[in-house]
Short mmCIF file of C-alpha atoms in Angstrom, two decimals:
data_model
loop_
_atom_site.label_atom_id
_atom_site.label_comp_id
_atom_site.label_asym_id
_atom_site.label_seq_id
_atom_site.Cartn_x
_atom_site.Cartn_y
_atom_site.Cartn_z
CA GLU I 998 -4.66 -19.96 -4.38
CA THR I 999 -1.35 -17.71 -3.47
CA GLY I 1000 -0.51 -15.12 -3.27
CA VAL I 1001 1.66 -12.10 -3.66
CA THR I 1002 5.49 -13.51 -2.52
CA GLN I 1003 8.80 -11.17 -2.76
CA SER I 1004 12.37 -11.77 -2.55
CA PRO I 1005 14.99 -11.83 -1.32
CA THR I 1006 12.88 -10.88 2.81
CA HIS I 1007 16.69 -8.57 3.74
CA LEU I 1008 19.00 -6.99 1.50
CA ILE I 1009 21.98 -5.18 2.51
CA LYS I 1010 23.61 -3.23 -0.54
CA THR I 1011 26.63 -0.86 -0.82
CA ARG I 1012 26.18 2.71 -2.07
CA GLY I 1013 27.10 2.70 -5.69
CA GLN I 1014 25.68 -0.75 -6.30
CA GLN I 1015 22.35 -2.24 -8.64
CA VAL I 1016 20.06 -3.80 -7.03
CA THR I 1017 17.28 -6.30 -8.12
CA LEU I 1018 13.99 -6.85 -6.12
CA ARG I 1019 11.48 -10.45 -7.60
CA CYS I 1020 8.02 -10.39 -6.77
CA SER I 1021 5.03 -13.27 -7.74
CA SER I 1022 1.82 -11.71 -8.87
CA GLN I 1023 -1.48 -13.39 -6.86
CA SER I 1024 -2.95 -16.33 -9.47
CA GLY I 1025 -4.94 -14.85 -12.13
CA HIS I 1026 -3.16 -10.92 -10.76
CA ASN I 1027 -2.19 -9.02 -14.47
CA THR I 1028 -1.25 -6.15 -12.48
CA VAL I 1029 1.62 -4.91 -10.50
CA SER I 1030 2.37 -2.61 -8.80
CA TRP I 1031 5.99 -1.54 -6.32
CA TYR I 1032 5.70 0.73 -4.17
CA GLN I 1033 8.58 2.63 -1.58
CA GLN I 1034 7.64 2.27 2.21
CA ALA I 1035 10.31 4.81 4.57
CA LEU I 1036 10.44 4.11 8.07
CA GLY I 1037 7.25 5.64 9.86
CA GLN I 1038 5.52 6.74 6.36
CA GLY I 1039 2.98 5.15 3.91
CA PRO I 1040 4.02 3.88 0.84
CA GLN I 1041 5.10 5.99 -2.48
CA PHE I 1042 3.73 5.01 -5.84
CA ILE I 1043 7.31 3.61 -8.08
CA PHE I 1044 5.55 2.33 -10.74
CA GLN I 1045 3.06 -0.04 -11.97
CA TYR I 1046 2.81 -3.21 -15.09
CA TYR I 1047 -0.35 -3.83 -17.37
CA ARG I 1048 0.59 -7.27 -19.13
CA GLU I 1049 4.13 -6.48 -19.88
CA GLU I 1050 4.33 -3.22 -20.43
CA GLU I 1051 5.12 0.05 -17.90
CA ASN I 1052 1.46 1.62 -16.95
CA GLY I 1053 1.93 4.49 -15.12
CA ARG I 1054 4.86 5.88 -12.96
CA GLY I 1055 5.76 7.88 -10.04
CA ASN I 1056 7.74 10.46 -8.86
CA PHE I 1057 10.92 8.17 -9.33
CA PRO I 1058 14.11 9.02 -10.73
CA PRO I 1059 15.12 6.85 -14.08
CA ARG I 1060 17.17 5.04 -12.06
CA PHE I 1061 14.10 3.16 -11.02
CA SER I 1062 13.20 0.73 -13.33
CA GLY I 1063 10.96 -2.68 -13.98
CA LEU I 1064 9.94 -6.04 -15.99
CA GLN I 1065 6.82 -7.69 -16.24
CA PHE I 1066 7.20 -11.47 -17.71
CA PRO I 1067 4.92 -13.06 -19.58
CA ASN I 1068 3.90 -14.92 -16.52
CA TYR I 1069 3.68 -11.24 -14.37
CA SER I 1070 5.62 -12.19 -12.58
CA SER I 1071 7.66 -8.53 -11.74
CA GLU I 1072 11.69 -7.23 -11.09
CA LEU I 1073 12.60 -4.20 -9.30
CA ASN I 1074 15.95 -2.48 -10.73
CA VAL I 1075 17.79 0.36 -8.72
CA ASN I 1076 21.00 1.12 -10.22
CA ALA I 1077 23.36 3.79 -8.56
CA LEU I 1078 21.86 3.25 -4.95
CA GLU I 1079 22.02 5.97 -2.05
CA LEU I 1080 21.84 5.88 0.77
CA ASP I 1081 18.09 7.52 0.57
CA ASP I 1082 17.15 4.12 -1.15
CA SER I 1083 16.51 2.46 2.37
CA ALA I 1084 13.36 1.08 2.00
CA LEU I 1085 10.42 -1.31 2.74
CA TYR I 1086 9.91 -2.39 -1.34
CA LEU I 1087 6.33 -3.64 -1.40
CA CYS I 1088 4.78 -5.48 -4.68
CA ALA I 1089 0.95 -5.46 -4.79
CA SER I 1090 -0.71 -7.66 -7.65
CA SER I 1091 -4.39 -6.90 -8.71
CA LEU I 1092 -6.76 -8.91 -11.40
CA ASP I 1093 -6.28 -6.09 -13.99
CA ARG I 1094 -5.21 -2.22 -14.26
CA VAL I 1095 -8.61 -1.06 -12.84
CA SER I 1096 -8.87 -3.61 -9.93
CA TYR I 1097 -9.91 -1.38 -6.93
CA GLU I 1098 -8.09 -3.80 -4.95
CA GLN I 1099 -4.50 -4.89 -4.43
CA TYR I 1100 -2.88 -6.71 -2.78
CA PHE I 1101 0.71 -6.57 -1.16
CA GLY I 1102 3.33 -9.19 -0.79
CA PRO I 1103 5.27 -8.82 2.29
CA GLY I 1104 8.19 -6.72 0.76
CA THR I 1105 11.84 -6.63 0.65
CA ARG I 1106 13.93 -4.90 3.17
CA LEU I 1107 16.90 -2.01 1.47
CA THR I 1108 19.56 -1.12 3.15
CA VAL I 1109 22.34 0.99 1.82
CA THR I 1110 25.38 1.09 3.73
CA GLU W 361 -2.32 17.47 -5.70
CA ASP W 362 -3.78 14.91 -3.91
CA GLN W 363 -3.34 14.28 -0.62
CA VAL W 364 -4.76 11.68 2.27
CA THR W 365 -3.79 13.35 5.81
CA GLN W 366 -4.11 10.31 8.48
CA SER W 367 -5.32 11.68 12.54
CA PRO W 368 -3.64 10.41 14.69
CA GLU W 369 -0.82 9.78 14.49
CA ALA W 370 -0.76 6.62 17.56
CA LEU W 371 -3.22 5.87 19.81
CA ARG W 372 -3.24 3.49 22.40
CA LEU W 373 -6.82 2.18 23.66
CA GLN W 374 -7.32 -0.14 26.57
CA GLU W 375 -8.65 -3.74 25.48
CA GLY W 376 -12.85 -2.87 25.15
CA GLU W 377 -12.19 0.52 24.57
CA SER W 378 -13.62 1.81 21.41
CA SER W 379 -11.85 4.91 19.41
CA SER W 380 -12.12 6.28 15.74
CA LEU W 381 -9.22 6.76 12.75
CA ASN W 382 -9.87 9.54 10.80
CA CYS W 383 -8.42 9.92 7.49
CA SER W 384 -9.11 13.29 4.77
CA TYR W 385 -8.37 13.34 1.83
CA THR W 386 -8.56 15.52 -1.07
CA VAL W 387 -8.29 14.28 -4.45
CA SER W 388 -10.48 15.10 -8.05
CA GLY W 389 -12.28 12.52 -9.29
CA LEU W 390 -12.06 9.41 -6.25
CA ARG W 391 -12.74 6.06 -7.41
CA GLY W 392 -12.20 4.29 -4.12
CA LEU W 393 -10.76 4.83 -0.17
CA PHE W 394 -9.32 1.76 1.21
CA TRP W 395 -8.23 1.44 4.64
CA TYR W 396 -5.56 -1.56 4.84
CA ARG W 397 -3.79 -3.03 7.58
CA GLN W 398 0.11 -3.10 8.34
CA ASP W 399 1.93 -5.29 10.83
CA PRO W 400 5.50 -4.44 11.86
CA GLY W 401 8.12 -5.27 8.87
CA LYS W 402 5.20 -6.78 7.06
CA GLY W 403 3.31 -5.52 3.96
CA PRO W 404 -0.67 -4.06 4.20
CA GLU W 405 -3.26 -6.08 4.25
CA PHE W 406 -6.72 -5.12 2.99
CA LEU W 407 -9.44 -4.40 4.87
CA PHE W 408 -12.18 -2.62 2.80
CA THR W 409 -12.81 -0.95 -0.43
CA LEU W 410 -15.25 2.38 -0.40
CA TYR W 411 -16.28 4.15 -3.53
CA SER W 412 -19.43 6.62 -2.45
CA ALA W 413 -19.95 8.95 0.09
CA GLY W 414 -22.50 7.26 2.66
CA GLU W 415 -21.21 3.70 1.85
CA GLU W 416 -20.31 1.74 5.35
CA LYS W 417 -18.63 -1.46 5.57
CA GLU W 418 -17.98 -4.23 8.68
CA LYS W 419 -15.17 -6.31 9.05
CA GLU W 420 -15.29 -8.21 12.92
CA ARG W 421 -14.77 -5.29 15.36
CA LEU W 422 -14.47 -3.01 12.27
CA LYS W 423 -17.01 -0.61 10.92
CA ALA W 424 -15.43 2.20 7.34
CA THR W 425 -17.56 4.92 6.28
CA LEU W 426 -16.88 7.35 4.12
CA THR W 427 -18.28 10.67 3.02
CA LYS W 428 -17.24 13.49 0.33
CA LYS W 429 -13.72 14.82 1.90
CA GLU W 430 -12.94 11.95 5.62
CA SER W 431 -13.67 8.23 6.16
CA PHE W 432 -13.65 7.33 9.28
CA LEU W 433 -12.36 4.19 10.97
CA HIS W 434 -14.12 2.85 13.70
CA ILE W 435 -13.24 -0.10 16.36
CA THR W 436 -15.76 -0.99 18.46
CA ALA W 437 -14.43 -3.62 21.96
CA PRO W 438 -10.83 -4.14 20.49
CA LYS W 439 -8.38 -6.89 21.07
CA PRO W 440 -4.72 -6.81 21.22
CA GLU W 441 -4.32 -8.76 18.40
CA ASP W 442 -6.35 -5.23 16.40
CA SER W 443 -2.73 -3.77 17.13
CA ALA W 444 -0.59 -2.38 14.21
CA THR W 445 -0.52 0.66 11.47
CA TYR W 446 -3.68 0.85 9.53
CA LEU W 447 -3.59 2.58 6.42
CA CYS W 448 -5.95 4.46 3.95
CA ALA W 449 -4.83 5.64 0.65
CA VAL W 450 -7.18 7.67 -2.18
CA GLU W 451 -6.98 6.23 -5.82
CA LYS W 452 -8.41 8.57 -8.52
CA SER W 453 -9.69 8.13 -12.41
CA ASN W 454 -6.64 8.32 -14.18
CA PHE W 455 -7.85 6.77 -17.41
CA GLY W 456 -6.77 3.23 -16.63
CA ASN W 457 -3.23 4.35 -14.37
CA GLU W 458 -4.98 4.65 -11.29
CA LYS W 459 -2.58 4.48 -8.40
CA LEU W 460 -3.01 4.51 -4.40
CA THR W 461 -1.57 7.25 -2.47
CA PHE W 462 -1.18 6.35 1.30
CA GLY W 463 -1.40 8.75 4.37
CA THR W 464 1.27 7.76 6.83
CA GLY W 465 -0.90 5.58 8.63
CA THR W 466 -1.95 6.15 12.53
CA ARG W 467 -0.08 3.41 14.74
CA LEU W 468 -2.81 1.35 16.49
CA THR W 469 -1.75 0.00 20.38
CA ILE W 470 -4.36 -1.96 22.53
CA ILE W 471 -3.02 -2.45 26.60
CA PRO W 472 -4.35 -6.01 27.45
#
């Protein structure tokens, strides 16, 4: 059974640029959630996708957007990057949207300069 | 607003010295409380889910318990490899729009 994978591992961008992060769900999982984790903090919920549709969103501006594909892999897009967007971005998959257990990927470390 | 508070922020123990980590929460309609372990620079690793007050779960040297206001993660005779940040999260029932709300974690260091 393949776990959750994310790419790239690390990324450095300049303020104002756009970035796309990718996530492959664990086999058989149709729900993906994205989280932002600043240094020393717990993960903060960005949004969740279930069967290719957004299924809930946290307190993040519209420049944070996402997609989920028919194979349930997912992308997180961030436009107009700001310095405060520097964080570890985590993707978590679950069996379905009402499943209690979310399994996390290793994360993508984004640095905005 | 849902709130999760973990204490202490950091804990240093000698190998074999048992202790407990606390997670207190304020949420209406708790669906589940989760414990995760996170190593530096990595994603959280799922440990336990607790659904109702009085429930307990164990895994190796770890035991999680739940009351109506808080959860404890008991660590018995810890080893250096138990060093990590332990995160607590709650999930509230929201008609299919469930999300996890995390605490800031307890950074545990086990000294050989």
